[in-house]
mmCIF file of C-alpha atoms in Angstrom:
data_model
loop_
_atom_site.group_PDB
_atom_site.id
_atom_site.type_symbol
_atom_site.label_atom_id
_atom_site.label_comp_id
_atom_site.label_asym_id
_atom_site.label_seq_id
_atom_site.Cartn_x
_atom_site.Cartn_y
_atom_site.Cartn_z
ATOM 1 C CA UNK A 29 5.990 24.116 -6.198
ATOM 2 C CA UNK A 30 9.556 23.403 -5.111
ATOM 3 C CA UNK A 31 9.102 25.289 -1.848
ATOM 4 C CA UNK A 32 5.758 23.592 -1.245
ATOM 5 C CA UNK A 33 7.289 20.127 -1.744
ATOM 6 C CA UNK A 34 10.176 20.994 0.567
ATOM 7 C CA UNK A 35 7.700 22.156 3.208
ATOM 8 C CA UNK A 36 5.733 18.889 2.989
ATOM 9 C CA UNK A 37 8.909 16.848 3.381
ATOM 10 C CA UNK A 38 9.917 18.913 6.418
ATOM 11 C CA UNK A 39 6.483 18.361 7.966
ATOM 12 C CA UNK A 40 6.943 14.612 7.705
ATOM 13 C CA UNK A 41 10.589 14.563 8.782
ATOM 14 C CA UNK A 42 10.257 16.796 11.840
ATOM 15 C CA UNK A 43 7.923 14.433 13.728
ATOM 16 C CA UNK A 44 8.459 10.988 15.204
ATOM 17 C CA UNK A 45 5.906 9.529 12.812
ATOM 18 C CA UNK A 46 8.292 8.963 9.916
ATOM 19 C CA UNK A 47 10.889 6.887 11.747
ATOM 20 C CA UNK A 48 8.271 5.117 13.849
ATOM 21 C CA UNK A 49 6.546 3.970 10.671
ATOM 22 C CA UNK A 50 9.921 3.016 9.181
ATOM 23 C CA UNK A 51 10.625 0.702 12.126
ATOM 24 C CA UNK A 52 7.121 -0.777 11.885
ATOM 25 C CA UNK A 53 7.505 -1.455 8.159
ATOM 26 C CA UNK A 54 10.938 -3.041 8.617
ATOM 27 C CA UNK A 55 9.555 -5.372 11.300
ATOM 28 C CA UNK A 56 6.454 -6.073 9.232
ATOM 29 C CA UNK A 57 8.549 -7.169 6.260
ATOM 30 C CA UNK A 58 10.901 -9.221 8.425
ATOM 31 C CA UNK A 59 8.206 -11.013 10.454
ATOM 32 C CA UNK A 60 6.066 -11.992 7.475
ATOM 33 C CA UNK A 61 9.136 -13.139 5.552
ATOM 34 C CA UNK A 62 10.145 -15.241 8.545
ATOM 35 C CA UNK A 63 6.670 -16.777 8.785
ATOM 36 C CA UNK A 64 6.110 -17.494 5.102
ATOM 37 C CA UNK A 65 9.689 -18.563 4.455
ATOM 38 C CA UNK A 66 9.457 -21.056 7.324
ATOM 39 C CA UNK A 67 6.256 -22.797 6.223
ATOM 40 C CA UNK A 68 6.506 -22.716 2.415
ATOM 41 C CA UNK A 69 7.079 -25.907 0.503
ATOM 42 C CA UNK A 70 7.581 -26.713 -3.171
ATOM 43 C CA UNK A 71 5.470 -29.872 -3.125
ATOM 44 C CA UNK A 72 2.730 -31.470 -1.052
ATOM 45 C CA UNK A 73 1.245 -34.925 -0.614
ATOM 46 C CA UNK A 74 -1.985 -33.535 0.794
ATOM 47 C CA UNK A 75 -4.942 -33.179 -1.549
ATOM 48 C CA UNK A 76 -6.047 -29.582 -1.938
ATOM 49 C CA UNK A 77 -2.772 -28.148 -0.665
ATOM 50 C CA UNK A 78 -1.290 -25.942 -3.396
ATOM 51 C CA UNK A 79 2.147 -26.596 -4.819
ATOM 52 C CA UNK A 80 4.387 -23.546 -5.063
ATOM 53 C CA UNK A 81 7.175 -22.995 -7.531
ATOM 54 C CA UNK A 82 10.493 -21.598 -6.207
ATOM 55 C CA UNK A 83 9.615 -18.247 -7.795
ATOM 56 C CA UNK A 84 6.198 -18.115 -6.092
ATOM 57 C CA UNK A 85 7.785 -18.974 -2.763
ATOM 58 C CA UNK A 86 10.408 -16.241 -3.132
ATOM 59 C CA UNK A 87 7.899 -13.586 -4.235
ATOM 60 C CA UNK A 88 5.424 -14.436 -1.480
ATOM 61 C CA UNK A 89 8.162 -14.584 1.149
ATOM 62 C CA UNK A 90 9.416 -11.123 0.260
ATOM 63 C CA UNK A 91 6.068 -9.432 -0.453
ATOM 64 C CA UNK A 92 3.396 -11.086 1.735
ATOM 65 C CA UNK A 93 3.865 -8.390 4.382
ATOM 66 C CA UNK A 94 2.835 -5.726 1.867
ATOM 67 C CA UNK A 95 -0.754 -6.650 2.754
ATOM 68 C CA UNK A 96 -0.135 -4.941 6.101
ATOM 69 C CA UNK A 97 2.513 -2.529 4.873
ATOM 70 C CA UNK A 98 0.194 -0.697 2.500
ATOM 71 C CA UNK A 99 -2.180 -0.015 5.400
ATOM 72 C CA UNK A 100 0.675 1.812 7.153
ATOM 73 C CA UNK A 101 1.199 3.920 4.022
ATOM 74 C CA UNK A 102 -2.523 4.593 3.746
ATOM 75 C CA UNK A 103 -2.504 5.834 7.350
ATOM 76 C CA UNK A 104 0.492 8.074 6.585
ATOM 77 C CA UNK A 105 -1.383 9.499 3.608
ATOM 78 C CA UNK A 106 -4.440 10.177 5.767
ATOM 79 C CA UNK A 107 -2.379 11.841 8.490
ATOM 80 C CA UNK A 108 -0.536 14.029 5.983
ATOM 81 C CA UNK A 109 -3.702 16.058 5.547
ATOM 82 C CA UNK A 110 -5.789 14.846 8.509
ATOM 83 C CA UNK A 111 -3.308 16.101 11.091
ATOM 84 C CA UNK A 112 -3.474 19.550 9.499
ATOM 85 C CA UNK A 113 -7.216 19.700 9.991
ATOM 86 C CA UNK A 114 -6.924 18.225 13.480
ATOM 87 C CA UNK A 115 -4.257 20.635 14.719
ATOM 88 C CA UNK A 116 -5.541 23.610 12.662
ATOM 89 C CA UNK A 117 -2.226 23.969 10.799
ATOM 90 C CA UNK A 118 -4.111 23.814 7.491
ATOM 91 C CA UNK A 119 -4.751 27.560 7.868
ATOM 92 C CA UNK A 120 -1.026 28.348 7.923
ATOM 93 C CA UNK A 121 -0.409 25.943 5.043
ATOM 94 C CA UNK A 122 -2.979 27.692 2.852
ATOM 95 C CA UNK A 123 -1.733 31.126 3.835
ATOM 96 C CA UNK A 124 1.745 30.088 2.697
ATOM 97 C CA UNK A 125 0.385 28.425 -0.461
ATOM 98 C CA UNK A 126 -3.163 29.628 -1.225
ATOM 99 C CA UNK A 127 -3.364 27.658 -4.486
ATOM 100 C CA UNK A 128 -5.019 24.525 -3.170
ATOM 101 C CA UNK A 129 -4.276 22.281 -6.194
ATOM 102 C CA UNK A 130 -0.580 23.159 -5.769
ATOM 103 C CA UNK A 131 -0.805 22.285 -2.080
ATOM 104 C CA UNK A 132 -2.347 18.893 -2.875
ATOM 105 C CA UNK A 133 0.154 18.276 -5.702
ATOM 106 C CA UNK A 134 3.078 18.958 -3.352
ATOM 107 C CA UNK A 135 1.687 16.419 -0.882
ATOM 108 C CA UNK A 136 1.295 13.888 -3.705
ATOM 109 C CA UNK A 137 4.932 14.254 -4.780
ATOM 110 C CA UNK A 138 6.215 14.131 -1.202
ATOM 111 C CA UNK A 139 4.170 11.008 -0.444
ATOM 112 C CA UNK A 140 5.428 9.246 -3.563
ATOM 113 C CA UNK A 141 8.966 9.941 -2.392
ATOM 114 C CA UNK A 142 8.213 8.582 1.065
ATOM 115 C CA UNK A 143 6.517 5.580 -0.539
ATOM 116 C CA UNK A 144 9.819 4.731 -2.212
ATOM 117 C CA UNK A 145 11.718 5.291 1.047
ATOM 118 C CA UNK A 146 9.369 3.119 3.078
ATOM 119 C CA UNK A 147 9.355 0.510 0.337
ATOM 120 C CA UNK A 148 13.130 0.229 0.558
ATOM 121 C CA UNK A 149 12.912 -0.112 4.342
ATOM 122 C CA UNK A 150 10.249 -2.809 3.998
ATOM 123 C CA UNK A 151 12.306 -4.710 1.414
ATOM 124 C CA UNK A 152 15.404 -4.489 3.584
ATOM 125 C CA UNK A 153 13.558 -6.330 6.343
ATOM 126 C CA UNK A 154 11.792 -8.872 4.123
ATOM 127 C CA UNK A 155 14.654 -9.720 1.752
ATOM 128 C CA UNK A 156 17.349 -10.010 4.418
ATOM 129 C CA UNK A 157 15.172 -12.185 6.633
ATOM 130 C CA UNK A 158 13.511 -14.135 3.831
ATOM 131 C CA UNK A 159 16.710 -14.903 1.937
ATOM 132 C CA UNK A 160 18.339 -16.102 5.146
ATOM 133 C CA UNK A 161 15.432 -18.441 5.950
ATOM 134 C CA UNK A 162 15.117 -19.839 2.421
ATOM 135 C CA UNK A 163 18.851 -20.422 2.131
ATOM 136 C CA UNK A 164 18.930 -22.142 5.520
ATOM 137 C CA UNK A 165 16.172 -24.486 4.329
ATOM 138 C CA UNK A 166 18.088 -25.314 1.156
ATOM 139 C CA UNK A 167 15.641 -23.432 -1.114
ATOM 140 C CA UNK A 168 16.371 -20.907 -3.835
ATOM 141 C CA UNK A 169 16.441 -17.399 -2.413
ATOM 142 C CA UNK A 170 16.585 -15.586 -5.772
ATOM 143 C CA UNK A 171 15.077 -17.735 -8.566
ATOM 144 C CA UNK A 172 14.309 -16.129 -11.937
ATOM 145 C CA UNK A 173 16.067 -12.937 -10.918
ATOM 146 C CA UNK A 174 14.437 -10.754 -13.597
ATOM 147 C CA UNK A 175 10.832 -11.521 -12.630
ATOM 148 C CA UNK A 176 11.639 -11.423 -8.924
ATOM 149 C CA UNK A 177 13.404 -8.061 -9.234
ATOM 150 C CA UNK A 178 10.393 -6.604 -11.060
ATOM 151 C CA UNK A 179 8.079 -7.705 -8.231
ATOM 152 C CA UNK A 180 10.385 -6.194 -5.611
ATOM 153 C CA UNK A 181 10.647 -2.882 -7.472
ATOM 154 C CA UNK A 182 6.867 -2.756 -7.861
ATOM 155 C CA UNK A 183 6.596 -2.852 -4.052
ATOM 156 C CA UNK A 184 7.865 0.732 -4.101
ATOM 157 C CA UNK A 185 5.129 1.759 -6.545
ATOM 158 C CA UNK A 186 2.406 -0.066 -4.629
ATOM 159 C CA UNK A 187 3.255 1.605 -1.317
ATOM 160 C CA UNK A 188 3.419 5.036 -2.944
ATOM 161 C CA UNK A 189 0.006 4.591 -4.564
ATOM 162 C CA UNK A 190 -1.558 3.428 -1.299
ATOM 163 C CA UNK A 191 -0.201 6.568 0.366
ATOM 164 C CA UNK A 192 -2.039 8.619 -2.279
ATOM 165 C CA UNK A 193 -5.241 6.634 -1.671
ATOM 166 C CA UNK A 194 -4.878 7.554 2.001
ATOM 167 C CA UNK A 195 -4.318 11.207 1.111
ATOM 168 C CA UNK A 196 -7.537 11.303 -0.897
ATOM 169 C CA UNK A 197 -9.434 9.592 1.890
ATOM 170 C CA UNK A 198 -8.007 12.047 4.423
ATOM 171 C CA UNK A 199 -9.233 15.005 2.357
ATOM 172 C CA UNK A 200 -12.682 13.497 1.869
ATOM 173 C CA UNK A 201 -13.023 12.841 5.628
ATOM 174 C CA UNK A 202 -11.364 15.781 7.453
ATOM 175 C CA UNK A 203 -11.718 14.069 10.836
ATOM 176 C CA UNK A 204 -8.392 12.210 11.119
ATOM 177 C CA UNK A 205 -9.575 9.495 13.498
ATOM 178 C CA UNK A 206 -12.716 8.809 11.444
ATOM 179 C CA UNK A 207 -10.700 8.655 8.216
ATOM 180 C CA UNK A 208 -8.239 6.145 9.710
ATOM 181 C CA UNK A 209 -11.066 3.999 11.085
ATOM 182 C CA UNK A 210 -12.845 4.015 7.720
ATOM 183 C CA UNK A 211 -9.662 3.225 5.792
ATOM 184 C CA UNK A 212 -8.564 0.388 8.081
ATOM 185 C CA UNK A 213 -12.126 -0.928 8.293
ATOM 186 C CA UNK A 214 -12.409 -1.118 4.513
ATOM 187 C CA UNK A 215 -8.970 -2.742 4.142
ATOM 188 C CA UNK A 216 -9.277 -5.315 6.934
ATOM 189 C CA UNK A 217 -13.017 -5.914 7.315
ATOM 190 C CA UNK A 218 -15.238 -4.765 4.441
ATOM 191 C CA UNK A 219 -13.074 -5.780 1.489
ATOM 192 C CA UNK A 220 -12.231 -9.292 2.828
ATOM 193 C CA UNK A 221 -15.948 -9.924 3.488
ATOM 194 C CA UNK A 222 -16.915 -8.726 0.009
ATOM 195 C CA UNK A 223 -14.133 -10.845 -1.493
ATOM 196 C CA UNK A 224 -15.468 -13.989 0.196
ATOM 197 C CA UNK A 225 -19.048 -13.194 -0.819
ATOM 198 C CA UNK A 226 -17.908 -12.446 -4.355
ATOM 199 C CA UNK A 227 -16.313 -15.861 -4.751
ATOM 200 C CA UNK A 228 -19.613 -17.529 -3.807
ATOM 201 C CA UNK A 229 -21.801 -15.919 -6.458
ATOM 202 C CA UNK A 230 -21.807 -16.267 -10.217
ATOM 203 C CA UNK A 231 -19.491 -13.766 -11.844
ATOM 204 C CA UNK A 232 -18.276 -12.553 -8.491
ATOM 205 C CA UNK A 233 -14.673 -13.543 -9.134
ATOM 206 C CA UNK A 234 -14.608 -11.257 -12.166
ATOM 207 C CA UNK A 235 -15.457 -8.331 -9.878
ATOM 208 C CA UNK A 236 -13.283 -9.300 -6.900
ATOM 209 C CA UNK A 237 -10.106 -9.224 -8.993
ATOM 210 C CA UNK A 238 -10.534 -5.456 -9.393
ATOM 211 C CA UNK A 239 -10.551 -4.824 -5.623
ATOM 212 C CA UNK A 240 -7.512 -2.861 -4.366
ATOM 213 C CA UNK A 241 -5.986 -5.766 -2.425
ATOM 214 C CA UNK A 242 -6.389 -8.158 -5.358
ATOM 215 C CA UNK A 243 -4.931 -5.564 -7.733
ATOM 216 C CA UNK A 244 -2.002 -5.254 -5.323
ATOM 217 C CA UNK A 245 -1.460 -9.029 -5.403
ATOM 218 C CA UNK A 246 -1.532 -8.921 -9.182
ATOM 219 C CA UNK A 247 1.069 -6.143 -9.316
ATOM 220 C CA UNK A 248 3.449 -8.055 -7.063
ATOM 221 C CA UNK A 249 2.880 -11.372 -8.809
ATOM 222 C CA UNK A 250 2.063 -13.133 -5.571
ATOM 223 C CA UNK A 251 -0.222 -16.090 -4.904
ATOM 224 C CA UNK A 252 -3.626 -15.113 -3.526
ATOM 225 C CA UNK A 253 -4.530 -18.492 -1.992
ATOM 226 C CA UNK A 254 -7.396 -19.285 -4.387
ATOM 227 C CA UNK A 255 -6.338 -21.727 -7.124
ATOM 228 C CA UNK A 256 -9.559 -21.083 -9.085
ATOM 229 C CA UNK A 257 -9.222 -17.315 -9.232
ATOM 230 C CA UNK A 258 -7.940 -15.428 -12.239
ATOM 231 C CA UNK A 259 -5.901 -12.408 -11.229
ATOM 232 C CA UNK A 260 -5.122 -9.419 -13.374
ATOM 233 C CA UNK A 261 -1.773 -9.122 -15.099
ATOM 234 C CA UNK A 262 0.806 -7.086 -13.198
ATOM 235 C CA UNK A 263 0.388 -4.084 -15.504
ATOM 236 C CA UNK A 264 -3.412 -4.284 -15.256
ATOM 237 C CA UNK A 265 -3.148 -4.330 -11.485
ATOM 238 C CA UNK A 266 -0.847 -1.304 -11.670
ATOM 239 C CA UNK A 267 -3.393 0.579 -13.767
ATOM 240 C CA UNK A 268 -6.152 -0.273 -11.293
ATOM 241 C CA UNK A 269 -4.161 1.059 -8.344
ATOM 242 C CA UNK A 270 -3.287 4.165 -10.372
ATOM 243 C CA UNK A 271 -6.989 4.613 -11.090
ATOM 244 C CA UNK A 272 -7.934 4.267 -7.421
ATOM 245 C CA UNK A 273 -5.234 6.763 -6.399
ATOM 246 C CA UNK A 274 -6.161 9.227 -9.178
ATOM 247 C CA UNK A 275 -9.874 9.118 -8.360
ATOM 248 C CA UNK A 276 -9.303 9.559 -4.614
ATOM 249 C CA UNK A 277 -6.872 12.448 -5.094
ATOM 250 C CA UNK A 278 -9.100 14.105 -7.723
ATOM 251 C CA UNK A 279 -12.137 13.949 -5.434
ATOM 252 C CA UNK A 280 -10.018 15.241 -2.558
ATOM 253 C CA UNK A 281 -8.718 18.153 -4.648
ATOM 254 C CA UNK A 282 -12.255 19.061 -5.735
ATOM 255 C CA UNK A 283 -13.506 18.995 -2.146
ATOM 256 C CA UNK A 284 -10.528 21.039 -0.938
ATOM 257 C CA UNK A 285 -11.334 23.773 -3.476
ATOM 258 C CA UNK A 286 -14.936 23.931 -2.237
ATOM 259 C CA UNK A 287 -14.287 23.664 1.493
ATOM 260 C CA UNK A 288 -13.978 26.724 3.726
ATOM 261 C CA UNK A 289 -10.993 26.772 6.089
ATOM 262 C CA UNK A 290 -10.904 29.005 9.165
#
């Protein structure tokens, strides 16, 4: 297992993908922190405009970009296995480690590690930029430090779990391009449409809150823009993301054991 994990880390580190994604995540965190930190306000005279507490402003400023950041991690998860099928290196991987569950497990551990790494890069961009903007506007950059710190640390978990969701999706759809298109399409098109439809029907809100993006918002403690919605608790959201990741990886492992590789 140790050698298999080391091999997976080397695969990720010996291409330009890892540092390219790191730059993208840093900029993603910084740009969204700049945007949200610049427009947020603690009170409003306009009817229907939500009022944010200093804690909500800080959390949203530092974590709003995760909505795009987790898509990057999902793509990394897909490419971890998808590129092997695309470039036919999966044959060499299985010759070196013929136990397919061990191969998948090593990818899981490596991706969790990279999820933490990318999470730190993302937070570096969002916290540095966001704290600067909030302080310049005379707002609290770090209110309720305990709750805020928990939300920031959970960013690392969220990104790692989304990488595992991508890994499972990449195993289920061996074609790398198709898997990326399906994953991005679900995250940016299908799920938002279903979320809007769900809010318009009776009982729909009770289903929408279990969607991956809504579970992610719940984990981070952010504001989802709908004052009438009831989000999960942060630990419930964590369990939902864990469930999604576990199901995707389990299905992927089962399919890998049944699939012929030449």
